[in-house]
CSV table of C-alpha atoms and ligand atoms in Angstrom, one decimal:
chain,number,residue,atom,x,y,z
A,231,UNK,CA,0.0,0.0,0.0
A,232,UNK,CA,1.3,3.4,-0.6
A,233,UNK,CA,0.5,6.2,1.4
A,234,UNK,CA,-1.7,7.9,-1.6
A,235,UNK,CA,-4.0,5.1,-1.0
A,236,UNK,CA,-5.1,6.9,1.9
A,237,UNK,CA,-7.0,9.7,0.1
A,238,UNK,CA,-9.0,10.9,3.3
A,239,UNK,CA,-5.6,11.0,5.7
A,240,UNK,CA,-3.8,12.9,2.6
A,241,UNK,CA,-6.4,15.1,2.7
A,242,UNK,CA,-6.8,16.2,6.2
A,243,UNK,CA,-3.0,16.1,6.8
A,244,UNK,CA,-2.7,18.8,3.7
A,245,UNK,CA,-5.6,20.4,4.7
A,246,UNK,CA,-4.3,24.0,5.2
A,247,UNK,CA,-6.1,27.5,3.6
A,248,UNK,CA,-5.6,26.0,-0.1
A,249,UNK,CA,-6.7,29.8,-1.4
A,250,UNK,CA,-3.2,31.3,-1.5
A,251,UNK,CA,-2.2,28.6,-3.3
A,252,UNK,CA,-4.8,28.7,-5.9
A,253,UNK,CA,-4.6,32.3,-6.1
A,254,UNK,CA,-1.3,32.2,-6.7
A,255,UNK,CA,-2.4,30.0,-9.9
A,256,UNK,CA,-5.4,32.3,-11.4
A,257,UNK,CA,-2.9,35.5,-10.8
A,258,UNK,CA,0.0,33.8,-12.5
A,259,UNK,CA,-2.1,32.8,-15.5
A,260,UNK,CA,-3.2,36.9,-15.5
A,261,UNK,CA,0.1,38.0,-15.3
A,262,UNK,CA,2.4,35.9,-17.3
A,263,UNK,CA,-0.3,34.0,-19.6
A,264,UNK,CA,-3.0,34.1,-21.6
A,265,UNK,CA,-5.5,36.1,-19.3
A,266,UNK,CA,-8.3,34.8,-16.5
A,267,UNK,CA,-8.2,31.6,-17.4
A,268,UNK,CA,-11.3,29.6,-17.9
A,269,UNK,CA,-10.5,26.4,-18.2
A,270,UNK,CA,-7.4,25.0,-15.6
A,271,UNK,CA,-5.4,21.4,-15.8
A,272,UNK,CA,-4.0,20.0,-12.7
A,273,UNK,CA,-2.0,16.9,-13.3
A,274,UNK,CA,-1.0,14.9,-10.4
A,275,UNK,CA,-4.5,16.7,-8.3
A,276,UNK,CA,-4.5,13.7,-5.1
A,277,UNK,CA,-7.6,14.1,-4.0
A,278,UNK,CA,-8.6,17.5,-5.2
A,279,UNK,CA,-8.2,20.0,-2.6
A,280,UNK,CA,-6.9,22.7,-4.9
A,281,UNK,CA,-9.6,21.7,-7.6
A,282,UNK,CA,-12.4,21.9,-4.9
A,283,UNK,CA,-11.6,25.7,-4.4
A,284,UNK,CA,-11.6,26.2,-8.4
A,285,UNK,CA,-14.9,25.1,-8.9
A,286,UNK,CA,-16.4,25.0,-12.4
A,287,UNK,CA,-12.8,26.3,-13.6
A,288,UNK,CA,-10.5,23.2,-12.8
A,289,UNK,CA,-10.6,19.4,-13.7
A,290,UNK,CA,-7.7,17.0,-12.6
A,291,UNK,CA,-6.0,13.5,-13.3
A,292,UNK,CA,-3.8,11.3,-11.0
A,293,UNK,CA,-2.5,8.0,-11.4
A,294,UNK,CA,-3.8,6.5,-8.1
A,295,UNK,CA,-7.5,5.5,-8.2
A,296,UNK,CA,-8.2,6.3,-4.6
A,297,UNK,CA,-7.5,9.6,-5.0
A,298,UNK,CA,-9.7,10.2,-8.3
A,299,UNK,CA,-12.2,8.3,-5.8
A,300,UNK,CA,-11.8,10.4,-3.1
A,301,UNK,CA,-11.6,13.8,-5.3
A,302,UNK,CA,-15.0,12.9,-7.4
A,303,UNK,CA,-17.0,12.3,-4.1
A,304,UNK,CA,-16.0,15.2,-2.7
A,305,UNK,CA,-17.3,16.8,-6.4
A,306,UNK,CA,-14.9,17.9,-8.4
A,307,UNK,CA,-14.1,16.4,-12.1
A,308,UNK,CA,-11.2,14.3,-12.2
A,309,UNK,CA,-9.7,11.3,-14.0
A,310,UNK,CA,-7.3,8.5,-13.7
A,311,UNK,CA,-4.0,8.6,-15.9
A,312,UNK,CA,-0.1,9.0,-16.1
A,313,UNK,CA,1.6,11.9,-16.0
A,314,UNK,CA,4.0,10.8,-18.0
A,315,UNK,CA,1.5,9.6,-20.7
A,316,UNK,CA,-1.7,11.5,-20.2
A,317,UNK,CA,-4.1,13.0,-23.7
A,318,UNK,CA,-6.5,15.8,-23.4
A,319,UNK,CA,-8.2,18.0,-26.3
A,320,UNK,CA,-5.4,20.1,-27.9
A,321,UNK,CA,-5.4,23.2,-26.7
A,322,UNK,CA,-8.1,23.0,-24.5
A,323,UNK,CA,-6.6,24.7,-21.1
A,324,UNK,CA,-5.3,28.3,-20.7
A,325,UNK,CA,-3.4,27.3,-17.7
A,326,UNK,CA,-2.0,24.5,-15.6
A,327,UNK,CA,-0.2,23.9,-12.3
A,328,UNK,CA,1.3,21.1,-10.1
A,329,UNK,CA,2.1,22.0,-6.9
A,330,UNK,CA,3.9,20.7,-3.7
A,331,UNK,CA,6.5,18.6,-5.4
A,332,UNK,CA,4.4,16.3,-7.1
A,333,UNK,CA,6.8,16.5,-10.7
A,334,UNK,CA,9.5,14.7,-8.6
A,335,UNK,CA,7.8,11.5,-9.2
A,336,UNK,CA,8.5,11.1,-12.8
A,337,UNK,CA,11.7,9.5,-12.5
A,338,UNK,CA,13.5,9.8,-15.3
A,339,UNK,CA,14.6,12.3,-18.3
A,340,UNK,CA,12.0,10.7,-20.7
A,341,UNK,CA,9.1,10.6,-18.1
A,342,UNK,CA,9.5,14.4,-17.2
A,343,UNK,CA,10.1,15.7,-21.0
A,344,UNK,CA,7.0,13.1,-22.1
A,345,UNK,CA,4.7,15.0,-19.3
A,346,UNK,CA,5.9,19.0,-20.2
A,347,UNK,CA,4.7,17.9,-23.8
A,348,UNK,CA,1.7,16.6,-23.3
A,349,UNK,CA,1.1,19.8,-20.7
A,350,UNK,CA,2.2,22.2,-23.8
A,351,UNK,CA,-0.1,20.2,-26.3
A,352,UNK,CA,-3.2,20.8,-23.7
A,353,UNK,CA,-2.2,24.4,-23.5
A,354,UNK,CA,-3.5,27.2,-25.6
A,355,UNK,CA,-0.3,29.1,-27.0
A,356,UNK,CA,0.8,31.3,-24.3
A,357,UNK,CA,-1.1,29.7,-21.4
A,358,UNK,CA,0.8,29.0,-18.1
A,359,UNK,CA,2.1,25.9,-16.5
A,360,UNK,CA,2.4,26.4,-12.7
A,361,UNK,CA,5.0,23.8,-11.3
A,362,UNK,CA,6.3,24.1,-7.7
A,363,UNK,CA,8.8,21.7,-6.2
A,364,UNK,CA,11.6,21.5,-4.2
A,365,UNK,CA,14.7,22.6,-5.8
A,366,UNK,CA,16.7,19.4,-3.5
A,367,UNK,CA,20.4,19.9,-5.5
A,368,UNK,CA,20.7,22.9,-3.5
A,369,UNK,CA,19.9,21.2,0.3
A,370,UNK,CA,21.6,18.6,2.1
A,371,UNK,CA,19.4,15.2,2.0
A,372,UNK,CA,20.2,14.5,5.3
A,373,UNK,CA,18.9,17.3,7.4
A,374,UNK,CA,15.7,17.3,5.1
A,375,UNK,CA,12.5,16.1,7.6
A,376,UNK,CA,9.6,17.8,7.9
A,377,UNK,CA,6.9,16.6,10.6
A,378,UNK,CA,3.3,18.3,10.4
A,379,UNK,CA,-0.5,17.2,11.6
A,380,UNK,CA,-3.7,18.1,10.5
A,381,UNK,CA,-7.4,17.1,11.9
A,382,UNK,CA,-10.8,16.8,10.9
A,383,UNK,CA,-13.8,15.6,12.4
A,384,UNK,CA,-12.7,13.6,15.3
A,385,UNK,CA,-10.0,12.2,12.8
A,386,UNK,CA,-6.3,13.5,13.7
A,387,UNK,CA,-2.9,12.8,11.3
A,388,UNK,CA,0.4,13.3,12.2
A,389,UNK,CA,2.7,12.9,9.3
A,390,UNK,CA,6.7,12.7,9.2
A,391,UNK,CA,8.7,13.2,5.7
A,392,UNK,CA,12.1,12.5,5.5
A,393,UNK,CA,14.8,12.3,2.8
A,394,UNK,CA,16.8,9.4,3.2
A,395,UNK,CA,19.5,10.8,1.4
A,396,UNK,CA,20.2,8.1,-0.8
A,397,UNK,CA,20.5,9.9,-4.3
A,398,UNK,CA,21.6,7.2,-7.1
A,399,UNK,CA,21.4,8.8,-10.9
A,400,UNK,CA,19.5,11.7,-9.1
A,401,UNK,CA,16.8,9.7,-7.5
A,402,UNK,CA,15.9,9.8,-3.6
A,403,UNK,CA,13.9,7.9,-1.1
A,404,UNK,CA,11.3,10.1,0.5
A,405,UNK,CA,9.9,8.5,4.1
A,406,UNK,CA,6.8,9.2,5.0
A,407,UNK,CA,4.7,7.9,8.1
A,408,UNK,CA,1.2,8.5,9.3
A,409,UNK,CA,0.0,8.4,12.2
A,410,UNK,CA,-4.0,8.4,11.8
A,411,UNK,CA,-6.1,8.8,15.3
A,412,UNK,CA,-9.2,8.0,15.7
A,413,UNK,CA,-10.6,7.9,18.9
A,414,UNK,CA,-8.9,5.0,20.7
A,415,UNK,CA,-7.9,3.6,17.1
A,416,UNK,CA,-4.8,4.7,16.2
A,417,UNK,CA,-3.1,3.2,12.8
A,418,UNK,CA,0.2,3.6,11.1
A,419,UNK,CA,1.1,4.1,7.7
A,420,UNK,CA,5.1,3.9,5.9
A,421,UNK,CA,6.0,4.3,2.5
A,422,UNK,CA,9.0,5.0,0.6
A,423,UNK,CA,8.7,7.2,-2.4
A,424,UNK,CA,11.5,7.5,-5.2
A,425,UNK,CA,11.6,11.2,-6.3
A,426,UNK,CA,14.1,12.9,-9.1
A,427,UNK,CA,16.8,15.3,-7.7
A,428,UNK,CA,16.8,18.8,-9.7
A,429,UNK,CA,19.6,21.0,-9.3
A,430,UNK,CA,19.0,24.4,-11.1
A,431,UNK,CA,21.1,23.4,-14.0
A,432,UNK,CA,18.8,20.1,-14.1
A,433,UNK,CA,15.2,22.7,-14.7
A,434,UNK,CA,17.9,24.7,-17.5
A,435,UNK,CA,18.6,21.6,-19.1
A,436,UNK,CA,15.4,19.9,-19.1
A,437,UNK,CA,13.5,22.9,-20.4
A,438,UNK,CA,16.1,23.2,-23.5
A,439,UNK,CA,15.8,19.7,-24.0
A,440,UNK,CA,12.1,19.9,-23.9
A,441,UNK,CA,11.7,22.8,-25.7
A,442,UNK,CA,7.9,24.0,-25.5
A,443,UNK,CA,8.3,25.9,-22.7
A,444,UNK,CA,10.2,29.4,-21.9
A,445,UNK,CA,10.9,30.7,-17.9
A,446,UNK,CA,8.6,33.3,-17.3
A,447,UNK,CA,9.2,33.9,-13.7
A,448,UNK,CA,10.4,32.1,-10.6
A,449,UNK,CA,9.0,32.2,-6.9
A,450,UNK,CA,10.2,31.4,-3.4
A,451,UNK,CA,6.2,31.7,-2.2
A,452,UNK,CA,2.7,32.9,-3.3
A,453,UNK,CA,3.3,36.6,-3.5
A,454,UNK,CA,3.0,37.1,-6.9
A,455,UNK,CA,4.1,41.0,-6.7
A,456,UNK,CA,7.9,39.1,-5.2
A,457,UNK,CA,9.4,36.8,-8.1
A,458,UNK,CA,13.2,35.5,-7.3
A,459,UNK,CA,16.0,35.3,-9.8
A,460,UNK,CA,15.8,31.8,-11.1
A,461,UNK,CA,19.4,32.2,-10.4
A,462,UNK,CA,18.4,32.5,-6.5
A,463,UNK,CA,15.9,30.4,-6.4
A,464,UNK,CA,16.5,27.6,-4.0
A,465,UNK,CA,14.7,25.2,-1.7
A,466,UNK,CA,10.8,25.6,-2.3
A,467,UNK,CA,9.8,27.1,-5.5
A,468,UNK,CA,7.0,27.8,-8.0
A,469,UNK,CA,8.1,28.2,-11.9
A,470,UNK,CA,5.9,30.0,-13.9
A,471,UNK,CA,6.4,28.4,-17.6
A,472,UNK,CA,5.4,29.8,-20.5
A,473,UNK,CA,4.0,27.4,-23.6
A,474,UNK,CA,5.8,28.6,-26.9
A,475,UNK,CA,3.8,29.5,-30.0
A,476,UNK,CA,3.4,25.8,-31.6
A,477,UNK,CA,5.9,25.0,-34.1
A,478,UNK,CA,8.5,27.3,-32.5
B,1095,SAM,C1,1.8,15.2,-3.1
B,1095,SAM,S1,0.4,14.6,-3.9
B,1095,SAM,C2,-0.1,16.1,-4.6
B,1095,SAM,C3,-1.6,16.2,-4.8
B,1095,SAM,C4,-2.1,17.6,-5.2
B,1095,SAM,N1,-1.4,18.1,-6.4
B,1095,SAM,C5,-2.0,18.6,-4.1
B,1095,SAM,O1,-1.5,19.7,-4.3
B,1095,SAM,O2,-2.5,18.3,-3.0
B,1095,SAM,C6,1.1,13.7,-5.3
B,1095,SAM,C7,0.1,12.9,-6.1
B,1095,SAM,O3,0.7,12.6,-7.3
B,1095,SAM,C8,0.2,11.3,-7.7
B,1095,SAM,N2,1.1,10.7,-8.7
B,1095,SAM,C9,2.4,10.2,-8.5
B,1095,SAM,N3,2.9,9.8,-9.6
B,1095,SAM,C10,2.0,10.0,-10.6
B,1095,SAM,C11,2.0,9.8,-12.0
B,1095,SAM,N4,3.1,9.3,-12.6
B,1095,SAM,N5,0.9,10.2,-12.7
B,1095,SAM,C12,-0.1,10.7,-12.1
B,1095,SAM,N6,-0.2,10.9,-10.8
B,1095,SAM,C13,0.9,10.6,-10.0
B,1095,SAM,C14,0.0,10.5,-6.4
B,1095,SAM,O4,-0.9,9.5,-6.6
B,1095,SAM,C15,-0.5,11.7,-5.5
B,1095,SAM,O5,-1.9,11.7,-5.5
């Protein structure tokens, strides 16, 4: 089992005021792409609580089937595919994101190029894709835990993230435990999750590889008025891509 199969513990342990987050999203598309956008893509969604506060604007996709469960009963539209090998309408979407690291599961070169094309191809020209992960070339693996709770309706989860630190051919093991209370119940969840390492120069080189995408802006946080230096950027941050003109 995988932690992901627990759709209602992900939720409550992630369930912090999703609005700066998603306002982040509808300002960046303003700003740097194609205008308010009207129709929004959120590949990798879990189980929806950033599509829940886009309502009517934002349908999602994620490989695990509890999630798209879990997302669809809480009524929002979503569906089950790959990232790495997802197909939507052409042009369909004026903007895009994928937040809180989820792009570090596509594990290799291929898997992450294969995803920002079929992002660009669901793009209109000019539309925004939203990606925020952690930039981990820049931190040391081993001081990397995090430890956070969250609690809903008599339901409480703890949950514990660490980096393992052991980076082969820029993949690391990602910890995580749960700890899900329930009145007397208590039960405990641990999976291991490979993710890909990206250094700075890894985003440069993937992006030129790729080539359907320009840098529009980099962030350290939600404030859209305070974009970093992609030169600065470190840690957590939020790319702003651009889709290119087809055919350029
Ligand atoms: C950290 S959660 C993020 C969920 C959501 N984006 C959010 O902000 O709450 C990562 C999600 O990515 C999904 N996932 C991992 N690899 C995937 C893949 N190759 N294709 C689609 N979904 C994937 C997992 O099932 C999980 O639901």
């Amino acid at each position: 089992m995988e932690w992901y199969d627990r759709a209602e513990a992900y939720d409550i342990l992630c369930g912090w005021d999703p609005r700066p987050e998603r306002d982040f999203v509808l300002g960046a598309s303003e700003r740097y792409g194609v205008g308010p956008a009207r129709r929004i893509l959120e590949p990798f969604c879990g189980s929806g609580r950033l599509l829940r506060v886009m309502p009517g604007l934002a349908v999602g996709f994620d490989r695990n089937p509890h999630m798209v469960r879990y997302a669809r009963g809480r009524g929002v539209r979503a569906f089950r595919a790959d990232a790495a090998r997802f197909a939507v309408r052409e042009a369909s979407f004026d903007a895009a994101f994928c937040l809180i690291d989820s792009f570090r599961y596509l594990l290799t070169e291929e898997a992450a190029i294969a995803h920002l094309r079929a992002v660009a191809r669901a793009l209109r020209p000019g539309g925004v894709y939203v990606l925020g992960f952690e930039l981990t070339g820049d931190l040391d693996p081993l001081r990397s835990r995090d430890a956070w709770s969250g609690a809903r309706a008599g339901t409480r989860v703890e949950g514990e993230v660490t980096c393992l630190g052991d980076r082969a051919a820029r993949v690391e093991t990602l910890r995580v435990r749960l700890l899900v209370r329930r009145g007397r119940d208590r039960e405990r969840v641990e999976d291991f999750q490979p993710m890909r390492v990206y250094a700075r120069a890894d985003v440069v080189s993937l992006l030129a590889a790729e080539g359907s995408f320009g840098l529009a802006a980099a962030y350290s946080g939600y404030d859209l008025d305070r974009p970093v230096p992609f030169e600065d950027a470190a840690g957590s941050v939020a790319l702003v891509l651009r889709a290119h003109p087809r055919g350029t």
